[in-house]
C-alpha cells in the first residue's frame, strides 16, 4: 500500500496489521498515465520506469478534468524535471511493436528469458497443452503466469492486424509469430525444423504444442516482444516412457487441456527447463483401470 507494487506471497508470511498501523493514511496513490495504451509491461518498459527510482525528480502534470470519476484516479503526465522528457511519450514508443525491417533483426530462442516453475511440494499448475501424453509429458505454467500469457496474447493479435500480410520462412530455432489453424489466432513460435517444402515445424512456446505451419501463416518476430517464456515441459512420474493409446485416452480424461492440477511434488531438472511432477492420484486411477 505504501509503494504500490504487487507481489505473490505465501499465506504463512502474512500477519494481521495492528490497528495503529492500519489506521495510518496512505500516501502512495495510483494514477493512470495519460495517452498510454493498456499494454503488457515488457522488460524494456519496466527497466525504463525503474531507472526513475534512483533519485531522479519527476514532475506530475494533471488538470481537474483529468480525474476519472469511475476509477477514482487521475490521468497524469510524467515529466523528467532535468531533461523535460515526457515519460508518457517514451513509454508509448517502447510499447509499440514494429515489424523488423533489417535482415539482421532476427530473434532466436535465447532472446527470451525462461521463467522457472516453482519447485517443492503441494503445488498447483495449469495444463497449457497435453498433446504429448504419449511420452508421459504435459506443458504447464502457474496461475499468475497464465494471466500474463493471456495479457500479451491480445498484444500479439493487435500487432498482426497492423503489419503487411506477408509470409516468412524462419530459420531453425528462430522466433516467429504463427497462426494456429484450429482457432485462427496468432501465437509466439519457435522454428524446430526446416525441410524446404514451405511447411516448417513450429513449437508454440507459450503452450507447448507442436504443429506444421505453412510460411504464409508465419510472420517475423518484433524485437519489442520481450515477454518471457512462462511455460515448461513436465514429465509425470510413474508413467512409462511410451504410453499406449488406452493410457493416453485416460490421461486426456484425467488431465484435460486448461485444467488445474495439484502436484504432490515439482522437481526441476538441472538443464533445459524440464520438470518432473508427482501426481499419485492419477497414477492410482490408471492402475485401478489396469492400464499400468
PDB file of C-alpha atoms in Angstrom:
ATOM      1  CA  UNK A   1       0.000   0.000   0.000  1.00  0.00           C
ATOM      2  CA  UNK A   2       2.839   2.403   0.749  1.00  0.00           C
ATOM      3  CA  UNK A   3       4.680   1.649  -2.505  1.00  0.00           C
ATOM      4  CA  UNK A   4       2.021   0.473  -4.953  1.00  0.00           C
ATOM      5  CA  UNK A   5       3.705  -2.711  -6.164  1.00  0.00           C
ATOM      6  CA  UNK A   6       2.027  -6.117  -6.332  1.00  0.00           C
ATOM      7  CA  UNK A   7       3.556  -9.414  -5.272  1.00  0.00           C
ATOM      8  CA  UNK A   8       2.548 -13.020  -4.575  1.00  0.00           C
ATOM      9  CA  UNK A   9       3.223 -14.148  -1.006  1.00  0.00           C
ATOM     10  CA  UNK A  10       2.720 -17.335   0.950  1.00  0.00           C
ATOM     11  CA  UNK A  11      -0.124 -17.325   3.458  1.00  0.00           C
ATOM     12  CA  UNK A  12       2.287 -18.095   6.306  1.00  0.00           C
ATOM     13  CA  UNK A  13       4.184 -14.874   5.545  1.00  0.00           C
ATOM     14  CA  UNK A  14       1.106 -12.688   6.147  1.00  0.00           C
ATOM     15  CA  UNK A  15       0.198 -11.227   9.543  1.00  0.00           C
ATOM     16  CA  UNK A  16      -2.690  -9.138  10.813  1.00  0.00           C
ATOM     17  CA  UNK A  17      -1.758  -5.449  10.946  1.00  0.00           C
ATOM     18  CA  UNK A  18      -2.090  -3.722  14.358  1.00  0.00           C
ATOM     19  CA  UNK A  19      -4.804  -1.072  14.459  1.00  0.00           C
ATOM     20  CA  UNK A  20      -2.262   1.741  14.958  1.00  0.00           C
ATOM     21  CA  UNK A  21      -0.721   0.854  11.576  1.00  0.00           C
ATOM     22  CA  UNK A  22      -3.907   0.132   9.629  1.00  0.00           C
ATOM     23  CA  UNK A  23      -5.405   3.499  10.615  1.00  0.00           C
ATOM     24  CA  UNK A  24      -2.473   5.493   9.248  1.00  0.00           C
ATOM     25  CA  UNK A  25      -3.282   7.325   5.986  1.00  0.00           C
ATOM     26  CA  UNK A  26      -1.977   6.033   2.686  1.00  0.00           C
ATOM     27  CA  UNK A  27       0.336   8.432   0.864  1.00  0.00           C
ATOM     28  CA  UNK A  28       1.134   6.428  -2.290  1.00  0.00           C
ATOM     29  CA  UNK A  29      -1.784   6.890  -4.690  1.00  0.00           C
ATOM     30  CA  UNK A  30      -2.325   5.132  -8.031  1.00  0.00           C
ATOM     31  CA  UNK A  31      -2.527   7.179 -11.234  1.00  0.00           C
ATOM     32  CA  UNK A  32      -3.103   6.396 -14.906  1.00  0.00           C
ATOM     33  CA  UNK A  33      -0.526   7.555 -17.437  1.00  0.00           C
ATOM     34  CA  UNK A  34      -2.339   9.807 -19.890  1.00  0.00           C
ATOM     35  CA  UNK A  35      -2.457   8.659 -23.546  1.00  0.00           C
ATOM     36  CA  UNK A  36      -0.518   5.481 -22.706  1.00  0.00           C
ATOM     37  CA  UNK A  37      -2.334   2.369 -24.028  1.00  0.00           C
ATOM     38  CA  UNK A  38      -3.206  -0.509 -21.737  1.00  0.00           C
ATOM     39  CA  UNK A  39      -0.357  -2.765 -22.816  1.00  0.00           C
ATOM     40  CA  UNK A  40       1.798  -5.534 -21.422  1.00  0.00           C
ATOM     41  CA  UNK A  41       4.645  -4.451 -19.112  1.00  0.00           C
ATOM     42  CA  UNK A  42       7.675  -5.543 -21.116  1.00  0.00           C
ATOM     43  CA  UNK A  43      11.164  -5.766 -19.663  1.00  0.00           C
ATOM     44  CA  UNK A  44      12.173  -2.646 -21.612  1.00  0.00           C
ATOM     45  CA  UNK A  45       9.332  -0.568 -20.173  1.00  0.00           C
ATOM     46  CA  UNK A  46       9.934  -1.914 -16.672  1.00  0.00           C
ATOM     47  CA  UNK A  47      13.645  -1.066 -16.780  1.00  0.00           C
ATOM     48  CA  UNK A  48      12.868   2.405 -18.113  1.00  0.00           C
ATOM     49  CA  UNK A  49      10.408   3.061 -15.280  1.00  0.00           C
ATOM     50  CA  UNK A  50      12.742   1.609 -12.651  1.00  0.00           C
ATOM     51  CA  UNK A  51      15.507   3.948 -13.817  1.00  0.00           C
ATOM     52  CA  UNK A  52      13.490   6.807 -12.306  1.00  0.00           C
ATOM     53  CA  UNK A  53      13.509   5.276  -8.821  1.00  0.00           C
ATOM     54  CA  UNK A  54      17.113   6.307  -8.190  1.00  0.00           C
ATOM     55  CA  UNK A  55      16.774   9.888  -7.008  1.00  0.00           C
ATOM     56  CA  UNK A  56      15.581  11.410 -10.292  1.00  0.00           C
ATOM     57  CA  UNK A  57      12.906  14.057  -9.784  1.00  0.00           C
ATOM     58  CA  UNK A  58       9.764  13.635 -11.847  1.00  0.00           C
ATOM     59  CA  UNK A  59       7.057  16.269 -12.213  1.00  0.00           C
ATOM     60  CA  UNK A  60       3.429  15.099 -12.343  1.00  0.00           C
ATOM     61  CA  UNK A  61       1.168  17.190 -14.573  1.00  0.00           C
ATOM     62  CA  UNK A  62      -2.612  16.941 -14.486  1.00  0.00           C
ATOM     63  CA  UNK A  63      -5.750  19.083 -14.640  1.00  0.00           C
ATOM     64  CA  UNK A  64      -9.027  18.832 -12.692  1.00  0.00           C
ATOM     65  CA  UNK A  65     -10.725  17.427 -15.808  1.00  0.00           C
ATOM     66  CA  UNK A  66      -8.171  14.593 -15.881  1.00  0.00           C
ATOM     67  CA  UNK A  67      -9.866  12.969 -12.891  1.00  0.00           C
ATOM     68  CA  UNK A  68     -11.644   9.720 -13.817  1.00  0.00           C
ATOM     69  CA  UNK A  69     -14.665   9.505 -11.561  1.00  0.00           C
ATOM     70  CA  UNK A  70     -15.465   5.855 -12.307  1.00  0.00           C
ATOM     71  CA  UNK A  71     -11.952   4.706 -11.371  1.00  0.00           C
ATOM     72  CA  UNK A  72     -11.212   7.296  -8.699  1.00  0.00           C
ATOM     73  CA  UNK A  73      -7.810   8.198 -10.170  1.00  0.00           C
ATOM     74  CA  UNK A  74      -6.184  10.970 -12.191  1.00  0.00           C
ATOM     75  CA  UNK A  75      -4.739  10.692 -15.678  1.00  0.00           C
ATOM     76  CA  UNK A  76      -1.308  12.298 -15.457  1.00  0.00           C
ATOM     77  CA  UNK A  77       1.786  13.119 -17.472  1.00  0.00           C
ATOM     78  CA  UNK A  78       5.225  12.372 -16.047  1.00  0.00           C
ATOM     79  CA  UNK A  79       7.954  14.874 -16.907  1.00  0.00           C
ATOM     80  CA  UNK A  80      11.659  14.495 -16.136  1.00  0.00           C
ATOM     81  CA  UNK A  81      12.485  17.758 -14.327  1.00  0.00           C
ATOM     82  CA  UNK A  82      16.092  17.748 -15.571  1.00  0.00           C
ATOM     83  CA  UNK A  83      15.677  16.859 -19.247  1.00  0.00           C
ATOM     84  CA  UNK A  84      11.986  17.795 -19.621  1.00  0.00           C
ATOM     85  CA  UNK A  85      11.484  14.427 -21.305  1.00  0.00           C
ATOM     86  CA  UNK A  86       7.860  13.299 -21.413  1.00  0.00           C
ATOM     87  CA  UNK A  87       7.884   9.802 -19.920  1.00  0.00           C
ATOM     88  CA  UNK A  88       4.419   9.034 -21.265  1.00  0.00           C
ATOM     89  CA  UNK A  89       5.578   9.501 -24.867  1.00  0.00           C
ATOM     90  CA  UNK A  90       8.664   7.385 -24.249  1.00  0.00           C
ATOM     91  CA  UNK A  91       6.577   4.523 -22.846  1.00  0.00           C
ATOM     92  CA  UNK A  92       4.244   4.696 -25.854  1.00  0.00           C
ATOM     93  CA  UNK A  93       7.286   4.434 -28.128  1.00  0.00           C
ATOM     94  CA  UNK A  94       8.664   1.447 -26.212  1.00  0.00           C
ATOM     95  CA  UNK A  95       5.304  -0.324 -26.155  1.00  0.00           C
ATOM     96  CA  UNK A  96       4.601  -0.094 -29.881  1.00  0.00           C
ATOM     97  CA  UNK A  97       5.961  -3.127 -31.737  1.00  0.00           C
ATOM     98  CA  UNK A  98       7.255  -2.573 -35.252  1.00  0.00           C
ATOM     99  CA  UNK A  99       7.871  -5.086 -37.988  1.00  0.00           C
ATOM    100  CA  UNK A 100      11.598  -5.834 -38.383  1.00  0.00           C
ATOM    101  CA  UNK A 101      12.978  -4.041 -41.435  1.00  0.00           C
ATOM    102  CA  UNK A 102      16.563  -5.276 -41.412  1.00  0.00           C
ATOM    103  CA  UNK A 103      17.589  -8.856 -42.144  1.00  0.00           C
ATOM    104  CA  UNK A 104      19.831  -8.565 -39.075  1.00  0.00           C
ATOM    105  CA  UNK A 105      16.798  -8.195 -36.787  1.00  0.00           C
ATOM    106  CA  UNK A 106      16.488 -11.895 -36.056  1.00  0.00           C
ATOM    107  CA  UNK A 107      15.453 -13.188 -32.649  1.00  0.00           C
ATOM    108  CA  UNK A 108      16.421 -16.690 -31.586  1.00  0.00           C
ATOM    109  CA  UNK A 109      15.133 -18.586 -28.576  1.00  0.00           C
ATOM    110  CA  UNK A 110      17.967 -17.235 -26.393  1.00  0.00           C
ATOM    111  CA  UNK A 111      16.495 -13.746 -26.868  1.00  0.00           C
ATOM    112  CA  UNK A 112      13.759 -14.501 -24.334  1.00  0.00           C
ATOM    113  CA  UNK A 113      14.032 -15.176 -20.622  1.00  0.00           C
ATOM    114  CA  UNK A 114      12.672 -18.536 -19.476  1.00  0.00           C
ATOM    115  CA  UNK A 115      10.764 -18.281 -16.210  1.00  0.00           C
ATOM    116  CA  UNK A 116      11.100 -21.146 -13.731  1.00  0.00           C
ATOM    117  CA  UNK A 117       8.217 -23.118 -12.329  1.00  0.00           C
ATOM    118  CA  UNK A 118       8.168 -23.339  -8.534  1.00  0.00           C
ATOM    119  CA  UNK A 119       9.801 -26.430  -7.057  1.00  0.00           C
ATOM    120  CA  UNK A 120       8.592 -28.110  -3.900  1.00  0.00           C
ATOM    121  CA  UNK A 121       5.516 -29.848  -2.521  1.00  0.00           C
ATOM    122  CA  UNK A 122       1.769 -29.259  -2.939  1.00  0.00           C
ATOM    123  CA  UNK A 123       1.984 -27.002  -5.987  1.00  0.00           C
ATOM    124  CA  UNK A 124      -0.854 -26.161  -8.365  1.00  0.00           C
ATOM    125  CA  UNK A 125      -0.102 -25.883 -12.083  1.00  0.00           C
ATOM    126  CA  UNK A 126      -2.212 -25.119 -15.136  1.00  0.00           C
ATOM    127  CA  UNK A 127      -2.051 -27.522 -18.076  1.00  0.00           C
ATOM    128  CA  UNK A 128      -1.318 -25.460 -21.192  1.00  0.00           C
ATOM    129  CA  UNK A 129      -1.027 -28.462 -23.530  1.00  0.00           C
ATOM    130  CA  UNK A 130      -1.479 -32.221 -23.239  1.00  0.00           C
ATOM    131  CA  UNK A 131      -0.731 -33.296 -26.807  1.00  0.00           C
ATOM    132  CA  UNK A 132       2.488 -35.084 -25.754  1.00  0.00           C
ATOM    133  CA  UNK A 133       0.768 -37.564 -23.438  1.00  0.00           C
ATOM    134  CA  UNK A 134       2.219 -40.441 -25.454  1.00  0.00           C
ATOM    135  CA  UNK A 135       5.617 -39.554 -23.975  1.00  0.00           C
ATOM    136  CA  UNK A 136       4.212 -39.039 -20.475  1.00  0.00           C
ATOM    137  CA  UNK A 137       4.696 -35.261 -20.653  1.00  0.00           C
ATOM    138  CA  UNK A 138       2.486 -32.189 -20.395  1.00  0.00           C
ATOM    139  CA  UNK A 139       3.238 -28.462 -20.682  1.00  0.00           C
ATOM    140  CA  UNK A 140       2.419 -26.408 -17.587  1.00  0.00           C
ATOM    141  CA  UNK A 141       2.585 -22.960 -16.071  1.00  0.00           C
ATOM    142  CA  UNK A 142       1.364 -21.292 -12.867  1.00  0.00           C
ATOM    143  CA  UNK A 143      -1.859 -19.333 -12.368  1.00  0.00           C
ATOM    144  CA  UNK A 144      -0.115 -15.924 -12.252  1.00  0.00           C
ATOM    145  CA  UNK A 145       1.937 -16.799 -15.326  1.00  0.00           C
ATOM    146  CA  UNK A 146      -1.210 -17.888 -17.205  1.00  0.00           C
ATOM    147  CA  UNK A 147      -2.673 -14.431 -16.575  1.00  0.00           C
ATOM    148  CA  UNK A 148       0.451 -12.844 -18.075  1.00  0.00           C
ATOM    149  CA  UNK A 149       0.161 -15.058 -21.159  1.00  0.00           C
ATOM    150  CA  UNK A 150      -3.457 -14.001 -21.679  1.00  0.00           C
ATOM    151  CA  UNK A 151      -2.470 -10.338 -21.415  1.00  0.00           C
ATOM    152  CA  UNK A 152       0.180 -10.345 -24.101  1.00  0.00           C
ATOM    153  CA  UNK A 153      -1.884 -12.584 -26.392  1.00  0.00           C
ATOM    154  CA  UNK A 154      -4.043  -9.501 -27.004  1.00  0.00           C
ATOM    155  CA  UNK A 155      -0.938  -7.536 -27.976  1.00  0.00           C
ATOM    156  CA  UNK A 156       0.025 -10.230 -30.486  1.00  0.00           C
ATOM    157  CA  UNK A 157      -3.341 -10.069 -32.257  1.00  0.00           C
ATOM    158  CA  UNK A 158      -3.150  -6.258 -32.493  1.00  0.00           C
ATOM    159  CA  UNK A 159       0.376  -6.442 -33.889  1.00  0.00           C
ATOM    160  CA  UNK A 160      -0.506  -8.892 -36.667  1.00  0.00           C
ATOM    161  CA  UNK A 161      -3.504  -6.790 -37.709  1.00  0.00           C
ATOM    162  CA  UNK A 162      -1.320  -3.728 -38.351  1.00  0.00           C
ATOM    163  CA  UNK A 163       1.527  -5.309 -40.361  1.00  0.00           C
ATOM    164  CA  UNK A 164       1.550  -6.409 -44.030  1.00  0.00           C
ATOM    165  CA  UNK A 165       0.139  -9.855 -44.747  1.00  0.00           C
ATOM    166  CA  UNK A 166       3.438 -11.267 -45.941  1.00  0.00           C
ATOM    167  CA  UNK A 167       4.588 -14.773 -45.101  1.00  0.00           C
ATOM    168  CA  UNK A 168       8.009 -15.539 -43.668  1.00  0.00           C
ATOM    169  CA  UNK A 169      10.345 -18.534 -43.723  1.00  0.00           C
ATOM    170  CA  UNK A 170      12.093 -18.716 -40.325  1.00  0.00           C
ATOM    171  CA  UNK A 171      15.467 -20.280 -39.665  1.00  0.00           C
ATOM    172  CA  UNK A 172      15.899 -23.157 -37.245  1.00  0.00           C
ATOM    173  CA  UNK A 173      15.481 -22.003 -33.617  1.00  0.00           C
ATOM    174  CA  UNK A 174      14.288 -18.574 -34.791  1.00  0.00           C
ATOM    175  CA  UNK A 175      11.356 -16.944 -33.004  1.00  0.00           C
ATOM    176  CA  UNK A 176       8.311 -16.035 -35.080  1.00  0.00           C
ATOM    177  CA  UNK A 177       4.629 -15.151 -34.884  1.00  0.00           C
ATOM    178  CA  UNK A 178       2.478 -18.063 -36.066  1.00  0.00           C
ATOM    179  CA  UNK A 179      -1.179 -18.572 -36.932  1.00  0.00           C
ATOM    180  CA  UNK A 180      -2.820 -21.611 -35.336  1.00  0.00           C
ATOM    181  CA  UNK A 181      -5.305 -23.163 -37.753  1.00  0.00           C
ATOM    182  CA  UNK A 182      -7.561 -24.539 -35.017  1.00  0.00           C
ATOM    183  CA  UNK A 183      -8.717 -21.102 -33.815  1.00  0.00           C
ATOM    184  CA  UNK A 184      -7.286 -18.670 -36.388  1.00  0.00           C
ATOM    185  CA  UNK A 185      -5.371 -16.742 -33.714  1.00  0.00           C
ATOM    186  CA  UNK A 186      -1.687 -15.808 -33.677  1.00  0.00           C
ATOM    187  CA  UNK A 187       0.879 -17.071 -31.189  1.00  0.00           C
ATOM    188  CA  UNK A 188       4.595 -16.964 -30.498  1.00  0.00           C
ATOM    189  CA  UNK A 189       6.521 -19.794 -32.068  1.00  0.00           C
ATOM    190  CA  UNK A 190       9.975 -21.302 -32.334  1.00  0.00           C
ATOM    191  CA  UNK A 191      11.035 -22.980 -35.554  1.00  0.00           C
ATOM    192  CA  UNK A 192      12.144 -26.519 -34.743  1.00  0.00           C
ATOM    193  CA  UNK A 193      12.771 -27.872 -38.225  1.00  0.00           C
ATOM    194  CA  UNK A 194      13.044 -26.529 -41.768  1.00  0.00           C
ATOM    195  CA  UNK A 195      12.620 -29.100 -44.543  1.00  0.00           C
ATOM    196  CA  UNK A 196      12.394 -26.786 -47.561  1.00  0.00           C
ATOM    197  CA  UNK A 197       8.796 -27.545 -48.560  1.00  0.00           C
ATOM    198  CA  UNK A 198       7.309 -24.354 -47.101  1.00  0.00           C
ATOM    199  CA  UNK A 199       5.939 -26.168 -44.043  1.00  0.00           C
ATOM    200  CA  UNK A 200       8.369 -25.749 -41.104  1.00  0.00           C
ATOM    201  CA  UNK A 201       7.712 -27.454 -37.781  1.00  0.00           C
ATOM    202  CA  UNK A 202       6.797 -24.891 -35.120  1.00  0.00           C
ATOM    203  CA  UNK A 203       6.737 -25.114 -31.333  1.00  0.00           C
ATOM    204  CA  UNK A 204       4.127 -22.809 -29.788  1.00  0.00           C
ATOM    205  CA  UNK A 205       6.342 -21.645 -26.929  1.00  0.00           C
ATOM    206  CA  UNK A 206       3.598 -20.314 -24.638  1.00  0.00           C
ATOM    207  CA  UNK A 207       1.564 -23.515 -24.772  1.00  0.00           C
ATOM    208  CA  UNK A 208       3.907 -26.365 -25.634  1.00  0.00           C
ATOM    209  CA  UNK A 209       2.181 -27.872 -28.665  1.00  0.00           C
ATOM    210  CA  UNK A 210       3.964 -28.538 -31.950  1.00  0.00           C
ATOM    211  CA  UNK A 211       2.457 -28.090 -35.405  1.00  0.00           C
ATOM    212  CA  UNK A 212       3.472 -27.953 -39.063  1.00  0.00           C
ATOM    213  CA  UNK A 213       2.644 -24.487 -40.411  1.00  0.00           C
ATOM    214  CA  UNK A 214       2.832 -23.040 -43.918  1.00  0.00           C
ATOM    215  CA  UNK A 215       5.075 -19.992 -44.267  1.00  0.00           C
ATOM    216  CA  UNK A 216       2.068 -17.895 -45.397  1.00  0.00           C
ATOM    217  CA  UNK A 217       0.854 -18.151 -41.786  1.00  0.00           C
ATOM    218  CA  UNK A 218       4.172 -17.045 -40.254  1.00  0.00           C
ATOM    219  CA  UNK A 219       5.384 -13.513 -39.512  1.00  0.00           C
ATOM    220  CA  UNK A 220       8.736 -12.128 -38.332  1.00  0.00           C
ATOM    221  CA  UNK A 221       9.246 -11.641 -34.605  1.00  0.00           C
ATOM    222  CA  UNK A 222       9.424  -7.989 -33.410  1.00  0.00           C
ATOM    223  CA  UNK A 223      12.261  -7.188 -31.023  1.00  0.00           C
ATOM    224  CA  UNK A 224       9.879  -5.279 -28.743  1.00  0.00           C
ATOM    225  CA  UNK A 225       8.151  -8.521 -27.728  1.00  0.00           C
ATOM    226  CA  UNK A 226      10.412  -9.359 -24.801  1.00  0.00           C
ATOM    227  CA  UNK A 227       7.745 -11.243 -22.865  1.00  0.00           C
ATOM    228  CA  UNK A 228       9.388 -14.156 -21.012  1.00  0.00           C
ATOM    229  CA  UNK A 229       8.515 -17.776 -21.675  1.00  0.00           C
ATOM    230  CA  UNK A 230       6.283 -18.852 -18.812  1.00  0.00           C
ATOM    231  CA  UNK A 231       5.517 -22.438 -19.864  1.00  0.00           C
ATOM    232  CA  UNK A 232       7.680 -25.523 -19.334  1.00  0.00           C
ATOM    233  CA  UNK A 233       7.520 -29.233 -20.155  1.00  0.00           C
ATOM    234  CA  UNK A 234       6.787 -31.579 -17.262  1.00  0.00           C
ATOM    235  CA  UNK A 235       7.284 -35.332 -17.032  1.00  0.00           C
ATOM    236  CA  UNK A 236       4.668 -37.182 -14.978  1.00  0.00           C
ATOM    237  CA  UNK A 237       6.355 -39.552 -12.532  1.00  0.00           C
ATOM    238  CA  UNK A 238       5.286 -43.187 -12.729  1.00  0.00           C
ATOM    239  CA  UNK A 239       4.337 -43.259 -16.404  1.00  0.00           C
ATOM    240  CA  UNK A 240       6.160 -45.391 -18.985  1.00  0.00           C
ATOM    241  CA  UNK A 241       8.412 -43.625 -21.494  1.00  0.00           C
ATOM    242  CA  UNK A 242       5.960 -44.558 -24.229  1.00  0.00           C
ATOM    243  CA  UNK A 243       2.236 -44.600 -23.383  1.00  0.00           C
ATOM    244  CA  UNK A 244      -0.195 -46.624 -25.493  1.00  0.00           C
ATOM    245  CA  UNK A 245      -3.472 -45.268 -26.872  1.00  0.00           C
ATOM    246  CA  UNK A 246      -5.532 -46.503 -23.915  1.00  0.00           C
ATOM    247  CA  UNK A 247      -3.276 -44.766 -21.386  1.00  0.00           C
ATOM    248  CA  UNK A 248      -3.267 -41.563 -23.454  1.00  0.00           C
ATOM    249  CA  UNK A 249      -7.066 -41.557 -23.709  1.00  0.00           C
ATOM    250  CA  UNK A 250      -7.409 -41.948 -19.932  1.00  0.00           C
ATOM    251  CA  UNK A 251      -4.766 -39.285 -19.265  1.00  0.00           C
ATOM    252  CA  UNK A 252      -6.594 -36.831 -21.529  1.00  0.00           C
ATOM    253  CA  UNK A 253      -9.707 -37.511 -19.469  1.00  0.00           C
ATOM    254  CA  UNK A 254      -7.918 -37.067 -16.123  1.00  0.00           C
ATOM    255  CA  UNK A 255      -5.707 -34.138 -17.174  1.00  0.00           C
ATOM    256  CA  UNK A 256      -7.619 -32.094 -19.766  1.00  0.00           C
ATOM    257  CA  UNK A 257      -6.156 -29.089 -21.529  1.00  0.00           C
ATOM    258  CA  UNK A 258      -6.603 -25.934 -19.442  1.00  0.00           C
ATOM    259  CA  UNK A 259      -7.193 -27.800 -16.188  1.00  0.00           C
ATOM    260  CA  UNK A 260      -5.585 -27.072 -12.827  1.00  0.00           C
ATOM    261  CA  UNK A 261      -3.578 -29.993 -11.481  1.00  0.00           C
ATOM    262  CA  UNK A 262      -2.385 -30.441  -7.907  1.00  0.00           C
ATOM    263  CA  UNK A 263       1.132 -31.839  -7.768  1.00  0.00           C
ATOM    264  CA  UNK A 264       2.441 -33.544  -4.655  1.00  0.00           C
ATOM    265  CA  UNK A 265       5.907 -32.530  -5.772  1.00  0.00           C
ATOM    266  CA  UNK A 266       7.537 -30.496  -8.535  1.00  0.00           C
ATOM    267  CA  UNK A 267      11.225 -31.127  -9.157  1.00  0.00           C
ATOM    268  CA  UNK A 268      13.392 -29.213 -11.627  1.00  0.00           C
ATOM    269  CA  UNK A 269      16.000 -30.963 -13.725  1.00  0.00           C
ATOM    270  CA  UNK A 270      19.368 -29.244 -13.972  1.00  0.00           C
ATOM    271  CA  UNK A 271      19.109 -28.388 -17.651  1.00  0.00           C
ATOM    272  CA  UNK A 272      16.705 -27.380 -20.397  1.00  0.00           C
ATOM    273  CA  UNK A 273      13.951 -26.081 -18.054  1.00  0.00           C
ATOM    274  CA  UNK A 274      12.416 -29.530 -17.720  1.00  0.00           C
ATOM    275  CA  UNK A 275      10.478 -30.690 -14.665  1.00  0.00           C
ATOM    276  CA  UNK A 276       9.294 -33.868 -13.004  1.00  0.00           C
ATOM    277  CA  UNK A 277       5.869 -33.713 -11.356  1.00  0.00           C
ATOM    278  CA  UNK A 278       4.327 -36.204  -8.956  1.00  0.00           C
ATOM    279  CA  UNK A 279       0.579 -36.866  -9.235  1.00  0.00           C
ATOM    280  CA  UNK A 280      -0.041 -40.128  -7.353  1.00  0.00           C
ATOM    281  CA  UNK A 281      -3.831 -39.826  -7.693  1.00  0.00           C
ATOM    282  CA  UNK A 282      -3.524 -40.016 -11.479  1.00  0.00           C
ATOM    283  CA  UNK A 283      -1.164 -42.993 -11.303  1.00  0.00           C
ATOM    284  CA  UNK A 284      -3.504 -44.797  -8.876  1.00  0.00           C
ATOM    285  CA  UNK A 285      -6.512 -44.297 -11.141  1.00  0.00           C
ATOM    286  CA  UNK A 286      -4.580 -45.636 -14.118  1.00  0.00           C
ATOM    287  CA  UNK A 287      -3.561 -48.657 -12.053  1.00  0.00           C
ATOM    288  CA  UNK A 288      -7.162 -49.321 -10.959  1.00  0.00           C
ATOM    289  CA  UNK A 289      -8.172 -49.341 -14.623  1.00  0.00           C
ATOM    290  CA  UNK A 290      -5.490 -51.951 -15.293  1.00  0.00           C
ATOM    291  CA  UNK A 291      -3.544 -49.604 -17.547  1.00  0.00           C
ATOM    292  CA  UNK A 292      -0.281 -49.682 -15.557  1.00  0.00           C
TER     293      UNK A 292
END
